[in-house]
Short mmCIF file of C-alpha atoms in Angstrom, two decimals:
data_model
loop_
_atom_site.label_atom_id
_atom_site.label_comp_id
_atom_site.label_asym_id
_atom_site.label_seq_id
_atom_site.Cartn_x
_atom_site.Cartn_y
_atom_site.Cartn_z
CA MET A 1 -19.79 -4.57 1.06
CA ASN A 2 -22.09 -1.94 2.50
CA SER A 3 -24.98 -1.33 0.13
CA LEU A 4 -25.70 2.14 -1.22
CA LYS A 5 -28.89 0.93 -2.86
CA GLY A 6 -31.25 3.67 -3.96
CA ARG A 7 -28.57 6.18 -4.81
CA THR A 8 -27.70 7.43 -8.28
CA ALA A 9 -24.27 8.43 -9.56
CA LEU A 10 -23.29 10.39 -12.65
CA ILE A 11 -19.77 9.55 -13.84
CA THR A 12 -18.03 11.38 -16.68
CA GLY A 13 -15.43 9.62 -18.80
CA ALA A 14 -16.94 6.30 -17.72
CA GLY A 15 -16.42 4.37 -20.96
CA GLN A 16 -13.06 2.90 -19.96
CA GLY A 17 -10.23 2.91 -17.44
CA VAL A 18 -10.73 4.57 -14.07
CA GLY A 19 -14.21 5.86 -14.91
CA ARG A 20 -15.37 2.36 -15.76
CA GLY A 21 -13.68 1.03 -12.62
CA ILE A 22 -15.50 3.53 -10.42
CA ALA A 23 -18.81 2.71 -12.13
CA ILE A 24 -18.35 -1.02 -11.50
CA ALA A 25 -17.36 -0.49 -7.86
CA LEU A 26 -20.41 1.69 -7.23
CA ALA A 27 -22.66 -0.83 -8.97
CA GLU A 28 -21.24 -3.52 -6.67
CA ARG A 29 -22.78 -1.47 -3.86
CA GLN A 30 -26.04 -1.25 -5.78
CA VAL A 31 -25.73 2.36 -6.94
CA ASP A 32 -27.56 3.12 -10.19
CA VAL A 33 -25.25 4.81 -12.68
CA ALA A 34 -25.51 7.38 -15.47
CA VAL A 35 -22.55 6.51 -17.70
CA ILE A 36 -21.22 9.57 -19.54
CA GLY A 37 -18.70 9.36 -22.37
CA ARG A 38 -17.94 10.49 -25.90
CA THR A 39 -18.10 7.05 -27.54
CA LEU A 40 -21.53 5.45 -27.45
CA ALA A 41 -20.33 1.89 -28.05
CA LYS A 42 -17.98 2.06 -25.07
CA ILE A 43 -20.51 3.43 -22.62
CA GLU A 44 -23.16 0.99 -23.81
CA GLY A 45 -20.69 -1.82 -23.08
CA VAL A 46 -20.10 -0.48 -19.58
CA CYS A 47 -23.85 -0.22 -18.99
CA ALA A 48 -24.24 -3.88 -19.91
CA GLU A 49 -21.59 -4.77 -17.33
CA LEU A 50 -23.33 -2.70 -14.67
CA GLU A 51 -26.74 -4.16 -15.41
CA GLY A 52 -25.16 -7.56 -14.92
CA LEU A 53 -24.52 -6.46 -11.34
CA GLY A 54 -28.22 -5.81 -10.84
CA VAL A 55 -28.40 -2.02 -11.10
CA THR A 56 -29.98 0.42 -13.51
CA ALA A 57 -27.44 1.95 -15.87
CA ARG A 58 -28.03 4.32 -18.77
CA PRO A 59 -25.56 5.58 -21.40
CA TYR A 60 -25.34 9.26 -22.32
CA ALA A 61 -23.05 10.12 -25.23
CA PHE A 62 -21.69 13.56 -24.37
CA ASP A 63 -18.57 15.70 -24.70
CA VAL A 64 -17.98 17.39 -21.34
CA THR A 65 -16.62 20.50 -23.08
CA ASP A 66 -20.09 21.14 -24.52
CA LYS A 67 -20.69 23.69 -21.77
CA ASP A 68 -23.97 25.00 -23.17
CA ASN A 69 -25.67 21.64 -22.70
CA VAL A 70 -24.30 20.43 -19.36
CA VAL A 71 -27.28 21.65 -17.33
CA ALA A 72 -29.74 19.96 -19.69
CA LEU A 73 -27.79 16.70 -19.46
CA VAL A 74 -27.62 16.70 -15.67
CA ASP A 75 -31.31 17.61 -15.42
CA ARG A 76 -32.12 14.76 -17.80
CA VAL A 77 -30.13 12.27 -15.71
CA ALA A 78 -31.90 13.38 -12.53
CA GLU A 79 -35.27 13.06 -14.26
CA ASP A 80 -34.47 9.66 -15.78
CA PHE A 81 -33.33 8.18 -12.47
CA GLY A 82 -35.57 10.22 -10.19
CA ARG A 83 -32.63 11.61 -8.22
CA LEU A 84 -28.91 12.37 -8.19
CA ASP A 85 -26.67 11.69 -5.19
CA ILE A 86 -23.11 11.30 -6.46
CA LEU A 87 -21.10 13.14 -9.12
CA VAL A 88 -17.72 11.89 -10.29
CA ASN A 89 -15.76 14.22 -12.57
CA ASN A 90 -13.31 11.85 -14.25
CA ALA A 91 -13.27 12.97 -17.91
CA TYR A 92 -10.06 14.60 -19.14
CA PHE A 93 -8.57 14.85 -22.60
CA GLY A 94 -5.76 17.34 -22.42
CA ALA A 95 -2.26 17.46 -23.84
CA TYR A 96 1.10 16.17 -22.66
CA GLY A 97 4.50 17.37 -23.73
CA ARG A 98 7.13 20.02 -23.18
CA LEU A 99 5.80 23.54 -22.84
CA LEU A 100 7.71 24.96 -25.81
CA GLU A 101 6.36 22.16 -28.02
CA MET A 102 2.74 22.77 -27.03
CA SER A 103 0.28 25.17 -28.62
CA SER A 104 -1.94 27.46 -26.60
CA GLY A 105 -4.96 25.50 -27.80
CA GLU A 106 -3.48 22.21 -26.62
CA PHE A 107 -2.69 23.70 -23.22
CA GLN A 108 -6.19 25.12 -22.84
CA ARG A 109 -7.87 21.85 -23.87
CA GLY A 110 -6.97 20.26 -20.55
CA PHE A 111 -8.61 23.11 -18.68
CA ARG A 112 -11.77 22.89 -20.77
CA SER A 113 -12.18 19.15 -20.21
CA GLY A 114 -10.87 19.30 -16.63
CA PRO A 115 -11.66 22.12 -14.19
CA PHE A 116 -13.96 24.08 -16.53
CA ALA A 117 -16.12 21.04 -17.25
CA ALA A 118 -16.07 19.95 -13.61
CA PHE A 119 -17.22 23.42 -12.59
CA ASP A 120 -20.15 23.22 -15.01
CA PHE A 121 -21.16 19.74 -13.83
CA MET A 122 -20.83 20.66 -10.17
CA ARG A 123 -23.02 23.73 -10.53
CA ALA A 124 -25.58 21.77 -12.53
CA ALA A 125 -25.62 18.94 -9.98
CA HIS A 126 -25.86 21.20 -6.94
CA PRO A 127 -29.66 21.71 -6.86
CA HIS A 128 -30.26 18.00 -7.36
CA LEU A 129 -27.90 17.08 -4.52
CA VAL A 130 -29.59 19.66 -2.29
CA ALA A 131 -32.96 18.12 -3.14
CA GLN A 132 -31.74 14.82 -1.67
CA GLY A 133 -30.55 16.48 1.52
CA GLY A 134 -26.92 16.37 0.41
CA GLY A 135 -24.57 14.25 -1.62
CA SER A 136 -21.00 13.64 -2.63
CA ILE A 137 -18.75 14.94 -5.41
CA VAL A 138 -15.44 13.30 -6.32
CA ASN A 139 -13.02 15.04 -8.68
CA LEU A 140 -10.06 13.21 -10.20
CA VAL A 141 -6.72 14.98 -9.97
CA THR A 142 -3.19 13.58 -10.25
CA SER A 143 0.05 13.01 -8.38
CA ALA A 144 1.71 14.80 -11.31
CA MET A 145 0.78 17.96 -9.39
CA VAL A 146 3.60 17.14 -6.95
CA ARG A 147 5.80 15.01 -9.22
CA TRP A 148 9.54 15.27 -8.59
CA ASP A 149 10.09 15.94 -12.31
CA PRO A 150 7.12 17.67 -14.00
CA THR A 151 8.71 17.59 -17.47
CA THR A 152 6.00 16.89 -20.10
CA TYR A 153 3.33 16.88 -17.37
CA GLY A 154 3.08 20.67 -17.05
CA ALA A 155 -0.27 21.26 -18.75
CA TYR A 156 -1.82 18.20 -17.09
CA ALA A 157 -0.61 19.19 -13.63
CA ALA A 158 -1.72 22.79 -14.10
CA ALA A 159 -5.28 21.80 -15.03
CA LYS A 160 -5.53 19.29 -12.20
CA THR A 161 -4.12 21.76 -9.67
CA ALA A 162 -6.93 24.12 -10.62
CA LEU A 163 -9.43 21.31 -10.11
CA ARG A 164 -7.96 20.50 -6.71
CA SER A 165 -8.40 24.13 -5.66
CA LEU A 166 -11.96 24.13 -6.98
CA THR A 167 -12.67 20.99 -4.95
CA ARG A 168 -11.56 22.62 -1.72
CA THR A 169 -13.59 25.77 -2.35
CA ALA A 170 -16.77 23.84 -3.16
CA ALA A 171 -16.31 21.72 -0.05
CA VAL A 172 -16.26 24.87 2.09
CA GLU A 173 -19.05 26.75 0.32
CA TRP A 174 -21.38 23.76 -0.03
CA GLY A 175 -20.72 22.14 3.33
CA PRO A 176 -23.83 23.78 4.82
CA ASP A 177 -25.83 22.00 2.09
CA ASN A 178 -24.43 18.66 3.35
CA ILE A 179 -22.52 18.21 0.10
CA ARG A 180 -19.10 16.66 0.52
CA VAL A 181 -16.48 17.39 -2.16
CA ASN A 182 -13.19 15.51 -2.32
CA SER A 183 -10.54 14.73 -4.90
CA ILE A 184 -8.53 11.59 -5.52
CA ALA A 185 -5.14 11.29 -7.22
CA PRO A 186 -4.97 7.77 -8.65
CA HIS A 187 -2.46 5.61 -10.44
CA ALA A 188 -4.48 3.05 -12.38
CA LEU A 189 -3.93 0.72 -15.29
CA SER A 190 -6.00 2.61 -17.85
CA PRO A 191 -5.79 1.81 -21.58
CA GLY A 192 -3.61 4.89 -22.04
CA LEU A 193 -1.16 3.88 -19.33
CA GLN A 194 -1.12 0.29 -20.54
CA GLY A 195 -0.16 1.51 -24.00
CA TRP A 196 2.60 3.70 -22.58
CA ILE A 197 3.98 0.77 -20.56
CA GLU A 198 4.09 -1.40 -23.67
CA ARG A 199 5.79 1.31 -25.74
CA ASN A 200 8.31 2.29 -23.05
CA PRO A 201 9.32 -0.86 -21.19
CA GLU A 202 12.47 0.51 -19.55
CA GLU A 203 10.93 3.80 -18.46
CA SER A 204 7.77 2.06 -17.22
CA GLU A 205 9.86 -0.42 -15.22
CA ALA A 206 11.55 2.51 -13.46
CA PHE A 207 8.19 4.19 -12.93
CA ILE A 208 6.67 1.11 -11.27
CA ALA A 209 9.82 0.64 -9.19
CA SER A 210 9.26 4.16 -7.80
CA ILE A 211 5.90 3.09 -6.37
CA PRO A 212 6.46 1.71 -2.85
CA LEU A 213 3.72 -0.90 -3.34
CA LYS A 214 5.48 -1.92 -6.59
CA ARG A 215 2.41 -2.03 -8.81
CA VAL A 216 -0.03 0.19 -10.67
CA GLY A 217 -3.52 0.30 -9.19
CA ASP A 218 -6.43 -1.72 -10.51
CA PRO A 219 -9.28 0.55 -11.71
CA VAL A 220 -11.94 -1.44 -9.83
CA ALA A 221 -10.25 -2.97 -6.79
CA ASP A 222 -7.88 -0.13 -5.91
CA ILE A 223 -9.54 3.01 -7.25
CA GLY A 224 -13.23 2.29 -7.73
CA ARG A 225 -13.75 0.65 -4.35
CA ALA A 226 -11.91 3.48 -2.63
CA VAL A 227 -14.35 5.92 -4.25
CA ALA A 228 -17.28 3.73 -3.20
CA ALA A 229 -16.05 3.93 0.38
CA LEU A 230 -15.44 7.67 0.09
CA VAL A 231 -19.01 8.45 -0.96
CA GLY A 232 -20.52 6.09 1.63
CA PRO A 233 -21.72 6.86 5.16
CA ASP A 234 -18.58 5.58 6.87
CA MET A 235 -16.67 8.61 5.59
CA GLN A 236 -19.43 11.17 6.03
CA TYR A 237 -17.18 13.68 7.83
CA LEU A 238 -14.46 13.78 5.19
CA SER A 239 -14.65 16.75 2.83
CA GLY A 240 -12.23 19.07 1.08
CA ALA A 241 -9.49 16.42 1.02
CA THR A 242 -7.16 15.18 -1.69
CA ILE A 243 -6.62 11.46 -1.31
CA PRO A 244 -3.62 9.87 -3.05
CA LEU A 245 -4.42 6.43 -4.46
CA ASP A 246 -0.96 5.84 -5.85
CA GLY A 247 0.72 3.22 -3.69
CA ALA A 248 2.51 5.92 -1.64
CA GLN A 249 4.51 7.23 -4.60
CA ALA A 250 3.71 10.92 -4.30
CA ASN A 251 4.39 13.20 -1.35
CA PHE A 252 1.45 15.58 -1.06
CA GLY A 253 2.88 17.05 2.13
#
């Protein structure tokens, strides 16, 4: 693997699932990692795993919807590590369900933890990325944005569609600063998906059958390592893109 030694990444929602997978994949390439999450025990566990790979990793217990303290957190990370090169906006804790069964507050929660939080982190990270001569931002969206049947995914898809649009705009506006901004739409075996598969065996079997590669992605091997490649020098001309990491299930057109 090509080393990215010397770089620092900040990853939100890194205590489990895809966030943890991305953190491990970046650590494999010798990236130091600021591990952000709401549950201290989880992010401390991830930091221990990363340190076992020979990098510096620090846990920061934080709720990404705490908008008044995002700048202070990002500044603290940059000060603790001496730099910031990569931002991954993975955290999301919105609602799922039919629109008529969802409250306004539940619908808005996905926007607060998704595009609103990503916007705050991106703005806070911008000066630190500029200070390094550029950097890379990766925002996590979803193939539910183009799902053939959006039933129960409406709020999730709406929030992630906003984030995808934000990604494209930042890529254009911040390109002159040598900041690349891309989004990925992954299928990965997170704890939440694993629980759903166990609770809904017939529906999950049909879901997996609809994936041409016939499997759900691994958070490290399939998602994390793709992100590690995306933020590396071999893809330095790619910006403003949405990359499906879903085994060819979705048609983004």
